[in-house]
Amino acid sequence: MDLNILWFILVTVLFIGFFFLEGFDYGVGILLPFLGKNDTERRIIINTIGPVWDGNEVWLITAGGAVFAAFPNWYATLFSGFYLALFLILLALIVRGVAFEFRSSDRSPAWRKFWDNMIFLGSFISALLWGVAVTNLLQGVPIDGNMQYVGGFFDLISPYTLAGGLTTLLVFMLHGALFLSLKTEGELVERARAVATKISLVAVPVVLLLAVLTYLKTDLFAKAGAAAVFLLSAGCLLIAILMLRKGREGWAFICNSLTIVLFTVSMFWAMFPRLMVSSLQPDWSLTIYNASSSPYTLKIMTFIALTMVPIILLYQGWTYWVFRHRVTEKHLHY
Amino acid sequence: MSELLLARWQFGITSVYHFLFVPLTLGLSVLVAIMETMYVRTGNEIYKKMTKFWGKLFLINFAMGVVTGIVQEFHFGMNWSEYSRFVGDIFGAPLAIEALLAFFIESVFLGVWVFGWDKLPKQLHALSIWLVAIGGNLSALWILIANSFMQAPVGYAIRNGRAEMTDFFALITNPHVFYQFPHTVLGGFATGAFFVIGISAYKLLRKKDLEVFRKSMQIGLIFGLISVFLVANVGHLQGQHLVETQPMKMAAAEAHWETAKPAPFAVLAVVDEQNQRNSFEITIPRLLSFLSYNNFSSEVKGLKDLQAEAEAQYGPGNYIPPVSSIFWSFRIMVGAGTCMIFIALVGLYLWKKGTLETKPLVLKALLWSIPLPYIANSTGWFMAEVGRQPWIVYGLQRVEQAVSPSVSAGEILVSLIGFTIIYGVLAIVDVYLLVKFIKQGPEQPTLSNHLESNGKGVSLWT
């Protein structure tokens, strides 16, 4: 296996980590204003992700850095091409990040409501736009022979990419609701369960729509492997819903996590060996070869990444162990 | 307005804004770690109070540093895509390593520290704030390795139309890093120290929580004096290094137009950039020769000769950066640093004598010295980055070659306005919160007792 392929896999792994981990804290953020009936409940909800959301977000920063280091042309074309979309995501991440720290720093109910809304808005926009971004990558965008994006902001929005956005939004919300049902107590658990059931009912037709549009608009189903993983991902969602109905939130959470992991895998698998599909001419697509760093840089980075990622998984995993208990009123920071 | 100008404005605003928060993160994290270590070693509750009070202020600042840092990372791809293509092979590596090696540690263990107060053994809890501090300062190292490549490229070859890495070891042992990293990090330590000194002075003036703020003042003064003293010394060595490697930047910082042997040092000057001369100046003979080479009679090249050399090497063009603004930012930085040394010396002397608290004027001066490190940090970075113009990578790529061709002026303008408004609002909120918690003091680091919680006790910290 050459290093370009290895780095494609590593970047995929980083995005899997990001969507899996930030997925539930986006979901928790979106559900915050709806599930928390009073200030204490809202604090408990925020505190379920309090110790971990910042570490989760580093997966995105690392993914960005890894794309820059391993595939600089991808980094350049993607971020200059999706300019306004990325600007919106950055705004969302800014207000969301400070909102966690700021919201409990003042007693005024209006202040708290404002920052709670910012947590909601930041999580909502991010969750939606990541789906739009991923489906755009797969579907193809106007890229010319010089690797320059020649479209505008509205070229990124189509029925297919909106279906992609809705899918990530709903799956992350379900992810968050299931996470809350595992991390809270009493009435909140009941509410989290109820909302998870509601979300799952909406999610099924949306995922079905996404599957149909993916078949029509992309070449994902031309690849047996990618198609199988995609369908497996949808299957996991169904099992997650089934488990939820049986009242087994732990299994539901695991299955929904698999939905996210497998969905990400199928998207990247379908793209491989392309990184960005050109809708103008197939030859103009960015690939893991024409967009990559030199073999020397890839070698150095491989050595560092393969050493560090297991260590990161160890200590980050340990923090989830430390904070494994359900959050109660006695242990709040935010 | 052109895409180039707008992109430059956006990068400038984001960088300066980001760097308002980063130095305090670097310094205050170490100070909080020291305080908690003292708590673990002595068991004295005063140190615990200190840790929590300064820790709360640290967290408010930290959040701002993180969110502006994310913007900074993606800026290179958004506005400077041709730069990213040209040097991504080299520049991307330290950014990715920073995330893998430093930022993960910092963020993960910050969560552990904030939420682990009553869940972890004391030693492990103190270790987590040390890991936050080490992670943060390691981050700075990798970012400065990246920046140093822009200032003084090493370990590369131009191949396939871009700069490709040939020697990773050369990249991380870039001599430029050995000056820039300690200078920046020590500047951060000084920022943290003066933040603690100034706020402690404010509290001592108001005779509030005397035990907590006496100890804080002591730690701040010692840590601060060492930091500023070292930062000045490293800065001097860095200047001498730059005379060799980026002579144009240093000549601009001195408004030194004509090659001279020996060269005088201009204390003040009115720079006439159009006619390439100083219309007025106050100079000290031979001093620039000495500052540059430790020798009162050495020759120091002037901007005009350096421009001629650059033209011979790189072709026609203007290679002289904006002299006047660099000249003044350099002097403001050095001036602020000198004030800090003086203030820290006076403060420490009076504290040793035990009379600091009886001198309200000195305490007020200590309070009002909080902005000094911020001024020094900002002007220092201004000089480092503007002094590199017209290059984005010294001698390899010019700024106008680096801008994204696919991004329109309208798009940059929208994001420029968006970011600026958000930054402005958040800065106000941030200061509001800092002032609020400073006024509130360490007795009530939490709002827990006042929360509406259906009659049940809710605690914020423990």
Short mmCIF file of N, CA and C in Angstrom, two decimals, chain B residues 168-227:
data_model
loop_
_atom_site.label_atom_id
_atom_site.label_comp_id
_atom_site.label_asym_id
_atom_site.label_seq_id
_atom_site.Cartn_x
_atom_site.Cartn_y
_atom_site.Cartn_z
N PHE B 168 13.36 17.34 7.24
CA PHE B 168 12.47 17.66 8.35
C PHE B 168 13.25 18.16 9.56
N PHE B 169 14.41 17.54 9.77
CA PHE B 169 15.22 17.93 10.92
C PHE B 169 15.66 19.39 10.81
N ALA B 170 16.01 19.79 9.59
CA ALA B 170 16.39 21.21 9.38
C ALA B 170 15.21 22.12 9.68
N LEU B 171 14.01 21.68 9.31
CA LEU B 171 12.81 22.50 9.55
C LEU B 171 12.60 22.74 11.04
N ILE B 172 12.73 21.66 11.84
CA ILE B 172 12.45 21.83 13.27
C ILE B 172 13.64 22.38 14.04
N THR B 173 14.82 22.39 13.42
CA THR B 173 15.97 23.01 14.10
C THR B 173 16.36 24.31 13.40
N ASN B 174 15.39 24.88 12.67
CA ASN B 174 15.61 26.19 12.03
C ASN B 174 16.15 27.17 13.08
N PRO B 175 17.34 27.76 12.85
CA PRO B 175 17.90 28.67 13.86
C PRO B 175 16.91 29.77 14.26
N HIS B 176 16.08 30.17 13.30
CA HIS B 176 15.11 31.23 13.60
C HIS B 176 14.19 30.83 14.75
N VAL B 177 13.86 29.53 14.85
CA VAL B 177 12.97 29.04 15.91
C VAL B 177 13.58 29.28 17.29
N PHE B 178 14.90 29.14 17.37
CA PHE B 178 15.56 29.23 18.67
C PHE B 178 15.55 30.64 19.26
N TYR B 179 15.24 31.62 18.40
CA TYR B 179 15.06 32.97 18.93
C TYR B 179 13.58 33.29 19.06
N GLN B 180 12.83 32.92 18.01
CA GLN B 180 11.42 33.33 17.99
C GLN B 180 10.60 32.59 19.05
N PHE B 181 10.85 31.31 19.24
CA PHE B 181 10.06 30.56 20.22
C PHE B 181 10.25 31.08 21.65
N PRO B 182 11.49 31.16 22.15
CA PRO B 182 11.61 31.69 23.51
C PRO B 182 11.13 33.13 23.64
N HIS B 183 11.36 33.93 22.61
CA HIS B 183 10.92 35.33 22.69
C HIS B 183 9.39 35.40 22.82
N THR B 184 8.69 34.60 22.03
CA THR B 184 7.23 34.63 22.05
C THR B 184 6.67 34.02 23.34
N VAL B 185 7.22 32.86 23.72
CA VAL B 185 6.69 32.18 24.90
C VAL B 185 6.99 32.99 26.17
N LEU B 186 8.19 33.52 26.26
CA LEU B 186 8.51 34.34 27.44
C LEU B 186 7.64 35.60 27.46
N GLY B 187 7.35 36.13 26.28
CA GLY B 187 6.41 37.25 26.20
C GLY B 187 5.05 36.84 26.75
N GLY B 188 4.65 35.60 26.47
CA GLY B 188 3.39 35.08 27.02
C GLY B 188 3.47 34.93 28.53
N PHE B 189 4.60 34.45 29.02
CA PHE B 189 4.78 34.32 30.48
C PHE B 189 4.68 35.70 31.14
N ALA B 190 5.31 36.68 30.52
CA ALA B 190 5.26 38.04 31.07
C ALA B 190 3.82 38.55 31.07
N THR B 191 3.08 38.22 30.00
CA THR B 191 1.68 38.65 29.93
C THR B 191 0.87 38.05 31.08
N GLY B 192 1.06 36.75 31.30
CA GLY B 192 0.37 36.10 32.41
C GLY B 192 0.75 36.73 33.75
N ALA B 193 2.05 36.98 33.91
CA ALA B 193 2.54 37.54 35.17
C ALA B 193 1.97 38.93 35.41
N PHE B 194 1.97 39.78 34.38
CA PHE B 194 1.47 41.15 34.58
C PHE B 194 -0.04 41.18 34.78
N PHE B 195 -0.71 40.22 34.19
CA PHE B 195 -2.14 40.07 34.42
C PHE B 195 -2.38 39.78 35.91
N VAL B 196 -1.61 38.84 36.46
CA VAL B 196 -1.75 38.49 37.88
C VAL B 196 -1.30 39.65 38.77
N ILE B 197 -0.19 40.27 38.41
CA ILE B 197 0.33 41.40 39.21
C ILE B 197 -0.71 42.53 39.25
N GLY B 198 -1.21 42.89 38.07
CA GLY B 198 -2.11 44.04 37.96
C GLY B 198 -3.40 43.83 38.74
N ILE B 199 -3.99 42.64 38.58
CA ILE B 199 -5.26 42.37 39.26
C ILE B 199 -5.04 42.24 40.76
N SER B 200 -3.91 41.63 41.15
CA SER B 200 -3.60 41.55 42.58
C SER B 200 -3.44 42.95 43.17
N ALA B 201 -2.79 43.83 42.42
CA ALA B 201 -2.62 45.22 42.89
C ALA B 201 -3.98 45.87 43.10
N TYR B 202 -4.88 45.64 42.14
CA TYR B 202 -6.24 46.19 42.24
C TYR B 202 -6.92 45.72 43.51
N LYS B 203 -6.76 44.44 43.82
CA LYS B 203 -7.41 43.89 45.01
C LYS B 203 -6.73 44.38 46.30
N LEU B 204 -5.40 44.51 46.25
CA LEU B 204 -4.70 44.99 47.43
C LEU B 204 -5.06 46.45 47.71
N LEU B 205 -5.28 47.20 46.63
CA LEU B 205 -5.71 48.60 46.80
C LEU B 205 -7.04 48.66 47.53
N ARG B 206 -7.91 47.69 47.20
CA ARG B 206 -9.23 47.68 47.82
C ARG B 206 -9.26 46.85 49.10
N LYS B 207 -8.09 46.37 49.49
CA LYS B 207 -7.95 45.59 50.73
C LYS B 207 -8.91 44.40 50.78
N LYS B 208 -9.00 43.71 49.67
CA LYS B 208 -9.91 42.55 49.61
C LYS B 208 -9.11 41.26 49.51
N ASP B 209 -9.54 40.24 50.20
CA ASP B 209 -8.90 38.92 50.12
C ASP B 209 -7.38 39.02 50.17
N LEU B 210 -6.89 39.69 51.18
CA LEU B 210 -5.47 40.05 51.21
C LEU B 210 -4.55 38.84 51.09
N GLU B 211 -4.91 37.75 51.80
CA GLU B 211 -4.01 36.58 51.77
C GLU B 211 -3.82 36.07 50.36
N VAL B 212 -4.96 35.92 49.66
CA VAL B 212 -4.92 35.38 48.31
C VAL B 212 -4.08 36.27 47.40
N PHE B 213 -4.31 37.58 47.48
CA PHE B 213 -3.67 38.44 46.51
C PHE B 213 -2.24 38.82 46.89
N ARG B 214 -1.90 38.70 48.18
CA ARG B 214 -0.49 38.86 48.54
C ARG B 214 0.34 37.75 47.92
N LYS B 215 -0.17 36.54 48.07
CA LYS B 215 0.57 35.40 47.51
C LYS B 215 0.60 35.47 45.98
N SER B 216 -0.53 35.86 45.40
CA SER B 216 -0.58 35.98 43.94
C SER B 216 0.43 37.02 43.47
N MET B 217 0.46 38.15 44.18
CA MET B 217 1.38 39.22 43.82
C MET B 217 2.82 38.72 43.87
N GLN B 218 3.13 37.98 44.91
CA GLN B 218 4.50 37.47 45.07
C GLN B 218 4.88 36.56 43.89
N ILE B 219 4.00 35.60 43.61
CA ILE B 219 4.28 34.68 42.50
C ILE B 219 4.38 35.46 41.18
N GLY B 220 3.44 36.39 40.98
CA GLY B 220 3.43 37.18 39.74
C GLY B 220 4.69 37.99 39.56
N LEU B 221 5.12 38.66 40.64
CA LEU B 221 6.30 39.52 40.53
C LEU B 221 7.56 38.72 40.20
N ILE B 222 7.75 37.61 40.91
CA ILE B 222 8.96 36.81 40.67
C ILE B 222 8.94 36.25 39.25
N PHE B 223 7.81 35.63 38.91
CA PHE B 223 7.66 35.03 37.58
C PHE B 223 7.78 36.11 36.49
N GLY B 224 7.18 37.25 36.76
CA GLY B 224 7.19 38.34 35.78
C GLY B 224 8.57 38.90 35.55
N LEU B 225 9.29 39.16 36.65
CA LEU B 225 10.62 39.77 36.49
C LEU B 225 11.55 38.84 35.71
N ILE B 226 11.52 37.56 36.07
CA ILE B 226 12.37 36.60 35.34
C ILE B 226 11.99 36.58 33.86
N SER B 227 10.69 36.53 33.59
CA SER B 227 10.23 36.45 32.20
C SER B 227 10.63 37.69 31.39
#
